[in-house]
Amino acid sequence: MKLITVRMGLGVFAVAGLLTASAWAQNSTTEPRDVRNDTHDIHQDRRDIRQDRRDVRGDRSQLRQDNAKYGVNSAQSRAQRQDIRADKRDIHHDVKDRNQDRRDIHHDRKDLRHDRQDRRQDVKALR
């Protein structure tokens, strides 16, 4: 009777171990993908920030020309100022998004490290 109980306990333990390993495998495959996606997003945000900053420089140059040619309160000058404000809003949004992606990468990498440590401890416990 004791032998059957021991075998049943080992069987339950083995099934639980397989289910846990499956959950780890699923989690460990999605988190590296999350890190890659966030890294890709950061590169896109950097590109967008550079482009928006170029636009702001060009708009400021155009604003100076419009101010000299038409005056400070002209329609062209107002349009340039609105364009500069819109570009600055885009820069602010992209910087905020980039920083959020950096935080996500930090947390995903932290989770991956904890998952690896947990796996090592569980493997040691199984031995």
Backbone as JSON, one array per atom type, in Angstrom:
{
  "sequence": "MKLITVRMGLGVFAVAGLLTASAWAQNSTTEPRDVRNDTHDIHQDRRDIRQDRRDVRGDRSQLRQDNAKYGVNSAQSRAQRQDIRADKRDIHHDVKDRNQDRRDIHHDRKDLRHDRQDRRQDVKALR",
  "N": [[0.81, -1.19, 0.0], [1.95, 1.23, 0.79], [3.84, 1.55, -1.2], [2.27, 2.01, -3.48], [1.13, 4.46, -2.8], [3.42, 6.08, -2.69], [4.24, 5.91, -5.35], [2.04, 7.12, -6.59], [2.24, 9.67, -5.52], [4.7, 10.45, -6.58], [3.99, 10.42, -9.27], [2.03, 12.45, -9.39], [3.63, 14.58, -8.64], [5.42, 14.6, -10.81], [3.69, 15.24, -12.96], [2.84, 17.76, -12.14], [5.28, 19.06, -12.26], [5.78, 18.97, -15.02], [3.68, 20.56, -15.98], [4.34, 22.99, -14.8], [6.82, 23.46, -16.01], [5.96, 23.77, -18.61], [4.47, 26.14, -18.4], [6.54, 27.91, -17.72], [8.08, 27.74, -20.02], [6.37, 28.85, -21.9], [6.08, 31.46, -20.86], [8.75, 32.29, -20.89], [9.25, 32.42, -23.58], [7.64, 34.45, -24.53], [8.43, 36.8, -23.22], [11.13, 37.48, -24.11], [10.4, 38.16, -26.7], [8.79, 40.35, -26.18], [10.74, 42.12, -25.25], [12.25, 42.45, -27.6], [10.31, 43.64, -29.25], [9.8, 46.02, -27.83], [12.34, 47.18, -27.98], [12.51, 47.61, -30.71], [10.45, 49.47, -30.95], [11.59, 51.58, -29.51], [13.7, 52.31, -31.19], [12.23, 53.23, -33.38], [10.91, 55.38, -32.17], [13.11, 57.03, -31.56], [13.95, 57.67, -34.14], [11.68, 59.07, -35.03], [11.75, 61.25, -33.23], [14.15, 62.49, -33.96], [13.44, 63.27, -36.58], [11.26, 64.99, -36.06], [12.58, 67.0, -34.61], [14.27, 67.98, -36.59], [12.29, 69.03, -38.23], [11.3, 71.07, -36.57], [13.54, 72.76, -36.43], [13.7, 73.54, -39.13], [11.19, 74.77, -39.39], [11.47, 76.9, -37.59], [13.45, 78.37, -38.84], [12.05, 79.07, -41.15], [10.04, 80.56, -39.91], [11.49, 82.77, -38.95], [12.19, 83.92, -41.39], [9.61, 84.48, -42.39], [8.7, 86.3, -40.45], [10.47, 88.4, -40.87], [9.82, 89.09, -43.47], [6.96, 89.36, -43.68], [6.02, 90.22, -41.23], [5.43, 89.97, -37.65], [2.84, 89.25, -36.82], [1.6, 88.05, -38.98], [-0.33, 85.86, -41.12], [1.17, 83.77, -42.17], [3.27, 83.6, -40.33], [1.89, 82.92, -38.01], [0.93, 80.42, -38.77], [3.34, 79.0, -39.01], [4.2, 79.06, -36.34], [2.18, 77.51, -35.16], [2.7, 75.09, -36.41], [5.22, 74.55, -35.36], [4.55, 74.22, -32.64], [2.94, 71.92, -32.85], [4.84, 70.05, -33.76], [6.52, 70.04, -31.52], [4.78, 68.96, -29.63], [4.55, 66.4, -30.71], [7.21, 65.54, -30.37], [7.35, 65.52, -27.56], [5.43, 63.52, -27.01], [6.65, 61.31, -28.29], [9.04, 61.08, -26.83], [8.03, 60.47, -24.32], [6.79, 58.01, -24.91], [9.05, 56.53, -25.69], [10.44, 56.44, -23.24], [8.63, 54.94, -21.72], [8.77, 52.5, -23.08], [11.4, 51.84, -22.48], [11.17, 51.42, -19.71], [9.47, 49.21, -19.79], [11.14, 47.3, -21.01], [13.08, 47.06, -19.03], [11.56, 45.92, -16.93], [10.7, 43.54, -18.17], [13.15, 42.23, -18.61], [13.96, 41.93, -15.99], [11.96, 40.18, -15.07], [12.6, 37.95, -16.66], [15.11, 37.27, -15.58], [14.32, 36.54, -12.97], [12.68, 34.35, -13.59], [14.57, 32.57, -14.65], [16.14, 32.13, -12.36], [14.24, 30.94, -10.67], [13.72, 28.6, -12.13], [16.22, 27.35, -11.96], [16.35, 26.88, -9.21], [14.18, 25.14, -8.89], [15.01, 22.99, -10.43], [17.2, 22.16, -8.98], [15.85, 21.33, -6.69], [14.47, 19.16, -7.66], [16.43, 17.3, -7.97]],
  "CA": [[0.0, 0.0, 0.0], [2.83, 2.39, 0.84], [4.48, 1.65, -2.5], [1.29, 2.64, -4.39], [1.01, 5.87, -2.39], [4.65, 6.74, -3.1], [4.2, 6.02, -6.82], [1.02, 8.12, -6.92], [2.81, 10.97, -5.16], [5.7, 10.77, -7.59], [3.28, 10.7, -10.52], [1.44, 13.77, -9.26], [4.75, 15.51, -8.64], [5.95, 14.68, -12.18], [2.72, 15.96, -13.77], [2.92, 19.16, -11.72], [6.54, 19.57, -12.81], [5.61, 19.18, -16.46], [2.8, 21.73, -16.18], [5.11, 24.17, -14.43], [7.81, 23.67, -17.07], [5.24, 24.28, -19.77], [4.15, 27.55, -18.13], [7.79, 28.65, -17.82], [8.49, 27.81, -21.43], [5.5, 29.81, -22.57], [6.43, 32.78, -20.36], [10.11, 32.64, -21.29], [9.29, 32.71, -25.01], [6.96, 35.7, -24.84], [9.14, 37.95, -22.67], [12.16, 37.97, -25.03], [9.72, 38.8, -27.82], [8.39, 41.67, -25.69], [11.94, 42.95, -25.22], [12.56, 42.79, -28.99], [9.31, 44.61, -29.75], [10.04, 47.31, -27.17], [13.57, 47.72, -28.54], [12.14, 48.1, -32.04], [9.67, 50.69, -30.73], [12.52, 52.63, -29.08], [14.4, 52.79, -32.39], [11.28, 54.04, -34.16], [10.69, 56.64, -31.45], [14.3, 57.86, -31.75], [13.89, 58.18, -35.51], [10.63, 60.09, -35.07], [12.22, 62.41, -32.48], [15.12, 63.18, -34.82], [12.72, 63.9, -37.68], [10.5, 66.12, -35.53], [13.52, 68.07, -34.27], [14.64, 68.58, -37.86], [11.14, 69.84, -38.66], [11.25, 72.27, -35.73], [14.61, 73.65, -36.89], [13.29, 74.11, -40.41], [10.06, 75.69, -39.16], [11.98, 78.1, -36.94], [14.12, 79.13, -39.89], [10.98, 79.64, -41.97], [9.38, 81.57, -39.09], [12.33, 83.97, -38.98], [12.04, 84.53, -42.71], [8.25, 85.04, -42.49], [8.64, 87.47, -39.58], [11.2, 89.5, -41.52], [9.18, 89.46, -44.73], [5.55, 89.72, -43.56], [5.72, 90.75, -39.91], [5.25, 88.96, -36.6], [1.44, 88.85, -36.69], [1.05, 87.63, -40.27], [-0.92, 84.51, -41.16], [2.25, 82.81, -42.39], [3.99, 83.44, -39.07], [1.02, 82.16, -37.09], [0.91, 79.02, -39.24], [4.63, 78.4, -38.64], [4.21, 78.84, -34.88], [1.31, 76.36, -34.89], [3.42, 73.9, -36.85], [6.27, 74.3, -34.37], [3.9, 73.66, -31.45], [2.53, 70.54, -33.16], [6.05, 69.22, -33.76], [6.97, 69.89, -30.13], [3.88, 67.98, -29.0], [4.97, 65.09, -31.2], [8.46, 65.2, -29.7], [7.01, 65.19, -26.18], [4.76, 62.22, -27.03], [7.63, 60.28, -28.65], [9.96, 60.92, -25.7], [7.27, 59.77, -23.29], [6.63, 56.63, -25.38], [10.37, 55.89, -25.61], [10.74, 56.17, -21.84], [7.77, 53.84, -21.3], [9.35, 51.28, -23.66], [12.6, 51.52, -21.69], [10.71, 50.83, -18.46], [8.96, 47.87, -20.1], [12.29, 46.42, -21.22], [13.69, 46.82, -17.72], [10.72, 44.97, -16.18], [10.73, 42.24, -18.85], [14.44, 41.58, -18.33], [13.92, 41.55, -14.58], [11.13, 38.97, -15.0], [13.36, 36.85, -17.23], [16.11, 36.86, -14.6], [13.64, 35.81, -11.9], [12.24, 33.06, -14.12], [15.74, 31.7, -14.72], [16.51, 31.75, -10.99], [13.22, 30.0, -10.19], [13.94, 27.32, -12.81], [17.42, 26.72, -11.39], [16.02, 26.38, -7.88], [13.29, 23.98, -9.03], [15.8, 21.86, -10.94], [17.97, 21.67, -7.83], [14.94, 20.67, -5.77], [14.09, 17.88, -8.25], [17.57, 16.36, -7.91]],
  "C": [[0.86, 1.26, 0.0], [3.5, 2.62, -0.51], [3.56, 2.35, -3.51], [1.16, 4.12, -4.06], [2.24, 6.66, -2.84], [4.65, 6.95, -4.61], [3.18, 7.08, -7.25], [1.56, 9.52, -6.64], [3.86, 11.4, -6.17], [5.06, 11.12, -8.93], [2.67, 12.09, -10.5], [2.53, 14.83, -9.32], [5.31, 15.69, -10.05], [5.0, 15.47, -13.08], [2.76, 17.46, -13.42], [4.19, 19.8, -12.27], [6.44, 19.85, -14.3], [4.74, 20.4, -16.75], [3.54, 23.02, -15.85], [6.15, 24.48, -15.5], [7.16, 24.24, -18.31], [4.91, 25.76, -19.58], [5.41, 28.41, -18.23], [8.2, 28.82, -19.27], [7.64, 28.84, -22.17], [5.87, 31.23, -22.15], [7.8, 33.2, -20.86], [10.21, 32.89, -22.79], [8.61, 34.03, -25.34], [7.73, 36.91, -24.34], [10.3, 38.4, -23.54], [11.55, 38.66, -26.25], [9.26, 40.2, -27.43], [9.58, 42.62, -25.68], [12.31, 43.38, -26.63], [11.6, 43.84, -29.53], [9.52, 45.99, -29.13], [11.3, 47.98, -27.72], [13.3, 48.31, -29.93], [11.36, 49.42, -31.91], [10.58, 51.86, -30.33], [13.26, 53.2, -30.29], [13.47, 53.64, -33.26], [11.03, 55.39, -33.5], [11.89, 57.58, -31.63], [14.3, 58.48, -33.15], [12.85, 59.3, -35.63], [11.06, 61.37, -34.36], [13.21, 63.21, -33.32], [14.42, 63.93, -35.95], [11.94, 65.13, -37.21], [11.41, 67.29, -35.16], [14.04, 68.77, -35.52], [13.53, 69.5, -38.37], [11.06, 71.15, -37.87], [12.33, 73.26, -36.18], [14.24, 74.32, -38.21], [12.15, 75.11, -40.26], [10.52, 76.98, -38.49], [12.7, 79.0, -37.96], [13.08, 79.82, -40.78], [10.24, 80.75, -41.21], [10.18, 82.88, -39.09], [12.2, 84.7, -40.31], [10.66, 85.2, -42.86], [8.11, 86.3, -41.63], [9.32, 88.67, -40.24], [10.44, 90.01, -42.75], [7.77, 90.03, -44.54], [5.18, 90.36, -42.22], [5.36, 89.63, -38.95], [3.81, 88.44, -36.55], [0.81, 88.4, -38.01], [0.5, 86.21, -40.18], [0.16, 83.45, -41.35], [3.02, 82.55, -41.1], [3.18, 82.64, -38.07], [0.99, 80.68, -37.48], [2.22, 78.31, -38.86], [4.69, 78.13, -37.15], [3.32, 77.65, -34.5], [2.01, 75.06, -35.29], [4.54, 73.53, -35.87], [5.67, 73.69, -33.11], [3.48, 72.21, -31.68], [3.73, 69.6, -33.17], [6.58, 69.01, -32.35], [6.08, 68.92, -29.36], [4.24, 66.55, -29.43], [6.26, 64.62, -30.52], [8.17, 64.75, -28.27], [6.36, 63.8, -26.11], [5.75, 61.1, -27.33], [8.62, 60.02, -27.51], [9.28, 60.13, -24.58], [7.1, 58.29, -23.66], [7.95, 55.87, -25.3], [10.72, 55.53, -24.17], [9.89, 55.03, -21.3], [8.3, 52.51, -21.85], [10.6, 50.87, -22.89], [12.21, 50.88, -20.35], [10.2, 49.4, -18.69], [10.1, 46.88, -20.3], [12.93, 46.07, -19.89], [12.89, 45.77, -16.95], [10.71, 43.6, -16.84], [12.04, 41.51, -18.58], [14.52, 41.12, -16.88], [13.11, 40.26, -14.4], [11.87, 37.76, -15.57], [14.42, 36.34, -16.26], [15.47, 36.06, -13.46], [13.17, 34.45, -12.36], [13.41, 32.09, -14.2], [16.16, 31.23, -13.34], [15.52, 30.72, -10.43], [13.42, 28.63, -10.83], [15.14, 26.6, -12.22], [17.11, 26.13, -10.02], [15.12, 25.15, -7.96], [14.04, 22.77, -9.55], [16.64, 21.28, -9.81], [17.08, 20.9, -6.87], [14.54, 19.29, -6.32], [15.2, 16.86, -8.14], [17.61, 15.7, -6.61]]
}
